XYZ file of C-alpha atoms in Angstrom:
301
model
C 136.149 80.709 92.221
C 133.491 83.449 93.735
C 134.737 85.257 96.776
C 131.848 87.552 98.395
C 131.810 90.745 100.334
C 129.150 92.466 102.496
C 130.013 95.733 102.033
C 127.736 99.267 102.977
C 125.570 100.069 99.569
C 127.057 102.020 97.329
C 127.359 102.560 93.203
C 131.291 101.677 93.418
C 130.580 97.711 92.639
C 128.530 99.096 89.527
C 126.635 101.865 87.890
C 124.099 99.604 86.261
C 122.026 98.310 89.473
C 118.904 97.986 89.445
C 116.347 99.926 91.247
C 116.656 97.452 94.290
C 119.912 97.420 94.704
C 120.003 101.406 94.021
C 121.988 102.718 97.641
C 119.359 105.648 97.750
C 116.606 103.200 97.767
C 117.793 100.927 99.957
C 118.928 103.347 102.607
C 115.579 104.779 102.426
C 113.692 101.679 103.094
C 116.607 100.242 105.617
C 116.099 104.010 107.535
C 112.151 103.779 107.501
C 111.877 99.869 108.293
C 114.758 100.040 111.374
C 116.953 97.267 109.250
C 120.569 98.034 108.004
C 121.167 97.810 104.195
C 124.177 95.725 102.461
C 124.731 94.815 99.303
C 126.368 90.983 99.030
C 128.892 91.603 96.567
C 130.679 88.942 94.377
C 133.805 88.557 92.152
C 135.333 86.796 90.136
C 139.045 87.383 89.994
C 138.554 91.573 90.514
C 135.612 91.460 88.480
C 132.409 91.965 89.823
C 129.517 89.206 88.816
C 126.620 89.843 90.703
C 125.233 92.008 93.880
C 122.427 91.164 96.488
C 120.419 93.743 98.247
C 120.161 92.362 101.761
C 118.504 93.756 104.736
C 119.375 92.784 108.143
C 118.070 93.013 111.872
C 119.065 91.512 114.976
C 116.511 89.938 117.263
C 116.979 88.500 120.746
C 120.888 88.664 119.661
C 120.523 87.067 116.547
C 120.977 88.436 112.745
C 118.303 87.887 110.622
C 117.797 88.394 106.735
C 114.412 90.123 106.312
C 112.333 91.079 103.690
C 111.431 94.711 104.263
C 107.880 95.847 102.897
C 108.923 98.939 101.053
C 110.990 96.542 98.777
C 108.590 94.642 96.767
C 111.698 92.787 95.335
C 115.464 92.201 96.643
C 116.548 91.518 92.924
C 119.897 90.070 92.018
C 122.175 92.315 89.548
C 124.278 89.763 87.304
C 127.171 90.809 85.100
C 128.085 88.204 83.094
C 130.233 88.100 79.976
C 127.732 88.387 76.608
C 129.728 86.017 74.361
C 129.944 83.430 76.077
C 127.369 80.569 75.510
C 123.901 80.142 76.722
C 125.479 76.852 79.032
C 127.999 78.483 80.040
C 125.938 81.679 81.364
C 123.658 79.339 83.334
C 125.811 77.393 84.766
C 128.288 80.494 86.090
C 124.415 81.915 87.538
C 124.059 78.597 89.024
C 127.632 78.894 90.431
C 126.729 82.504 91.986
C 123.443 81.541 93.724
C 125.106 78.351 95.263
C 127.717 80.901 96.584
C 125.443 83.245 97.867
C 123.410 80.453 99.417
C 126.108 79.044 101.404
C 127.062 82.253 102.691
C 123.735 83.203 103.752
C 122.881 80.101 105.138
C 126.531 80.165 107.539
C 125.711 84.404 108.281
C 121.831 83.943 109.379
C 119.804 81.456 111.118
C 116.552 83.451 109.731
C 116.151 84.296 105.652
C 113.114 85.937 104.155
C 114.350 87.111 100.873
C 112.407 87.592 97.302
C 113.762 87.384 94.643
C 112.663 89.409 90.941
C 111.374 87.197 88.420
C 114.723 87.370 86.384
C 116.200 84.931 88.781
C 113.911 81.809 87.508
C 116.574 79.360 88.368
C 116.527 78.910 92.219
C 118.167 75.676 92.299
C 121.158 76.935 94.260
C 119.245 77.876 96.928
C 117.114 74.882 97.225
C 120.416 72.594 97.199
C 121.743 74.612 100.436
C 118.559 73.559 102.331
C 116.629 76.640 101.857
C 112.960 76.794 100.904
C 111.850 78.681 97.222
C 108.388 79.853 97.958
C 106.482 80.829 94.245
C 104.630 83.525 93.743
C 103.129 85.613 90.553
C 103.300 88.847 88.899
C 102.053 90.236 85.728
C 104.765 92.109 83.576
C 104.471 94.205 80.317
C 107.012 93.521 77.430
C 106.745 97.244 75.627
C 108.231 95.234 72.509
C 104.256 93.709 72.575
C 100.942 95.466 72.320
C 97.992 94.318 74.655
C 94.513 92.970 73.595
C 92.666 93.600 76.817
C 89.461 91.061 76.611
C 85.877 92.260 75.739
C 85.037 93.005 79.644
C 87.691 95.239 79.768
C 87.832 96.613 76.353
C 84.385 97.921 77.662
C 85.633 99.744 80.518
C 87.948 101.606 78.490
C 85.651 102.681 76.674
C 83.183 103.811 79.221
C 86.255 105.579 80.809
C 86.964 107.548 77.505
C 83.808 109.016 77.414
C 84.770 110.733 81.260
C 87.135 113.336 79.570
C 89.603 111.823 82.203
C 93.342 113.324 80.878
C 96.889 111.407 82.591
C 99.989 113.256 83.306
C 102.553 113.131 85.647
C 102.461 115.051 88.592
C 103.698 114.489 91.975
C 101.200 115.028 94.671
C 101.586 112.891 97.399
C 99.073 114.016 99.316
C 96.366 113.271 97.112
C 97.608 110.318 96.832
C 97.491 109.173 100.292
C 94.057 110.568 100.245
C 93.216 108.142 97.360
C 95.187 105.713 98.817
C 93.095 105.916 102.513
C 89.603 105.886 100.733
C 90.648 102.927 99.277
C 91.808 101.098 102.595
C 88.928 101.622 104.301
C 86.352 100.344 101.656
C 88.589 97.011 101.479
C 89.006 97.071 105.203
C 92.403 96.767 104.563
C 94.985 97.806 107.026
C 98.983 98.849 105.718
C 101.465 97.523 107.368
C 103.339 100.660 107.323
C 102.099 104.569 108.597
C 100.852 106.686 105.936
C 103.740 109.332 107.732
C 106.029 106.583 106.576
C 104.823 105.923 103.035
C 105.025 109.723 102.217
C 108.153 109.998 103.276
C 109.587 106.791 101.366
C 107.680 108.865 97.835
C 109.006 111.954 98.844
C 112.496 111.007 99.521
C 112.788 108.546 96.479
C 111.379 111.238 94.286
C 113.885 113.514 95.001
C 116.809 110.805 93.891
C 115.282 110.636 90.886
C 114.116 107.254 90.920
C 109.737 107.339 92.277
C 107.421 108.749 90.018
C 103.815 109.514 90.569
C 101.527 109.046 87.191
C 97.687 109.986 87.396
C 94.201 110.352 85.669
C 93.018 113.270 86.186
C 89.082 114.428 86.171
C 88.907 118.327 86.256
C 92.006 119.068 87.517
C 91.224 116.273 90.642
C 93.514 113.058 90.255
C 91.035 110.009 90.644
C 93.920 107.349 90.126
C 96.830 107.546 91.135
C 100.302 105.121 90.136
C 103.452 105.292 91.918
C 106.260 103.901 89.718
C 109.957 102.916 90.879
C 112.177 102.934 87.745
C 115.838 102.380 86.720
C 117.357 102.367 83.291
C 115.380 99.137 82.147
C 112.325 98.581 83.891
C 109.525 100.044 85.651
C 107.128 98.928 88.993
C 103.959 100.170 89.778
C 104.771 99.520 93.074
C 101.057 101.553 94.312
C 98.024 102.465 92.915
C 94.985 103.824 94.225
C 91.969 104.904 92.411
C 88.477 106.119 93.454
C 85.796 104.097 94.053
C 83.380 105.511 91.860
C 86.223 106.081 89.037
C 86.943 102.477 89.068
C 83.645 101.454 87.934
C 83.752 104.156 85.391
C 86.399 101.665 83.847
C 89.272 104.217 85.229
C 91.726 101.727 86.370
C 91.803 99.921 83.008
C 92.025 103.058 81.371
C 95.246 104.297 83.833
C 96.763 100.708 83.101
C 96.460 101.705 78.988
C 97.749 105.320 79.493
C 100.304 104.400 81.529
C 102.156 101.711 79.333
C 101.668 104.129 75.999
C 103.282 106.365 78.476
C 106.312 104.396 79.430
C 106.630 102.572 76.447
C 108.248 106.100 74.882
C 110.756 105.749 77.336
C 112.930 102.654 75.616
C 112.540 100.569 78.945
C 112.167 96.979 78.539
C 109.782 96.094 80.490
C 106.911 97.335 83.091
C 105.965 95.140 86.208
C 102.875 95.627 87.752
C 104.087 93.994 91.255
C 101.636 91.046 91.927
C 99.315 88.583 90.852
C 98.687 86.805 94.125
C 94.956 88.640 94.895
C 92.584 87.045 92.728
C 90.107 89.921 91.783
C 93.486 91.995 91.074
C 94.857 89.054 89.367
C 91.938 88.421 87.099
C 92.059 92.062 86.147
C 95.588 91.962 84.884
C 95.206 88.767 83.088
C 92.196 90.277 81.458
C 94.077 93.342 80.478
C 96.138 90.682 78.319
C 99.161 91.290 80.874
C 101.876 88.331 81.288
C 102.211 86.070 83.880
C 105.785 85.821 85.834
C 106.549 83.570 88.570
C 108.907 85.043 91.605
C 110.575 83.343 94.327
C 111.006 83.400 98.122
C 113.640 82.470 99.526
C 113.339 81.334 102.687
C 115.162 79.031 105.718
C 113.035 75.797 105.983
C 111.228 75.214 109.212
């Protein structure tokens, strides 16, 4: 039997969460975004099999689930045992979600929750009347090497001939410069303060967990990646590049620097956070990048 607790988020449940269920992070987004932060604990006997990042707010009286912007992903940690078989592990996941579901469903009226693409299997959710909205993002397996297609093979090219070096440098304001340039010339408008943003790098930088990786053109960074990282994996959770850099092929050189980058790091995996723009998405496919599905979670209407 699973027994659940909603408890403040801390690293006594378990040292190995992931980056979105890290209590630094998720007090820092909870502290910027006016929610409060709880991880959804659950055990089995005194072990514990899984946590939840969950962020709540109460309007007109009412406690709501939300999903936060800061947190591209609410990922689910699962700990369960290694030798056991392949059935057996799905259907004790199956047996969590259902859990969590239930609870969820009896705590809030209101859910907007995402899931990270490890948690495929949603059907726990969708048998506790809840909605599982897809969506896409393109990961890198560092076990793999990319074949980027001609168009882009091109660009990298072009790029290497711009004496354009990478490194890793925090400089947040440059950064938000890039990142403001690039905002206006897609007339797109963030639905968080720049104030904000820096603040959420800053912080998360100093925990140890936000890094900033850039290409550089004499000594002036013309893109820009910020990464959130944990002991496996890696999000690009931002990037912003120059206008004039990007058709200088800079972005699909930054994309090839920075997994030869990571990739001497032993993570698993990097995500590049979305596939659901389709000029964005057609450059990641191109860049021989694979597709992931994600889920949202969601109360139905």
């Amino acid at each position: 039997m699973i027994e659940i607790e909603l408890t403040q988020p801390s690293f006594l449940c378990k040292s190995s969460l992931n980056v979105w269920n890290n209590p630094d992070f998720m007090q820092t987004v909870a502290d910027i975004s006016d929610l409060k932060p709880y991880h959804l604990v659950c055990y089995k006997g005194e072990s514990v099999v899984s946590c939840l990042p969950l962020y709540e707010k109460k309007v007109f009286g009412r406690k709501i689930c939300k999903h936060p912007l800061l947190s591209y992903y609410q990922g689910l940690n699962l700990w369960l045992e290694d030798n056991s078989a392949p059935a057996r592990r799905l259907l004790d996941a199956l047996q969590i979600t259902q859990t969590i579901a239930k609870y969820l469903s009896c705590r809030y009226k209101v859910i907007r929750h995402i899931l990270s693409p490890e948690t495929y299997d949603v059907r726990g959710f969708l048998w506790n009347n809840m909605q599982a909205i897809p969506s896409y993002t393109f990961i890198h397996n560092f076990q793999n090497n990319i074949i980027p297609l001609s168009d882009e093979r091109k660009k990298i090219t072009l790029a290497e001939k711009q004496d354009y070096t990478f490194e890793e440098e925090m400089n947040i304001e440059e950064f938000i410069h890039l990142m403001q340039l690039m905002n206006v010339k897609k007339r797109w408008q963030p639905g968080l303060s720049y104030q904000d943003l820096a603040d959420f790098i800053r912080i998360l930088h100093t925990a140890g967990i936000l890094r900033q990786l850039n290409l550089k053109k004499d000594g002036r960074i013309v893109s820009s990646n910020i990464i959130l990282q944990d002991c496996a994996k890696a999000y690009t959770i931002f990037r912003a590049t120059e206008i004039e850099a990007l058709k200088k092929g800079a972005s699909s050189l930054h994309t090839v620097k920075l997994i030869e980058f990571l990739k001497q790091e032993n993570l698993e995996e990097l995500d590049f956070c979305g596939a659901n723009v389709s000029d964005i998405a057609r450059f990641k496919a191109a860049m021989d990048l694979q597709l992931k599905v994600f889920f949202q979670i969601r109360t139905t209407l």
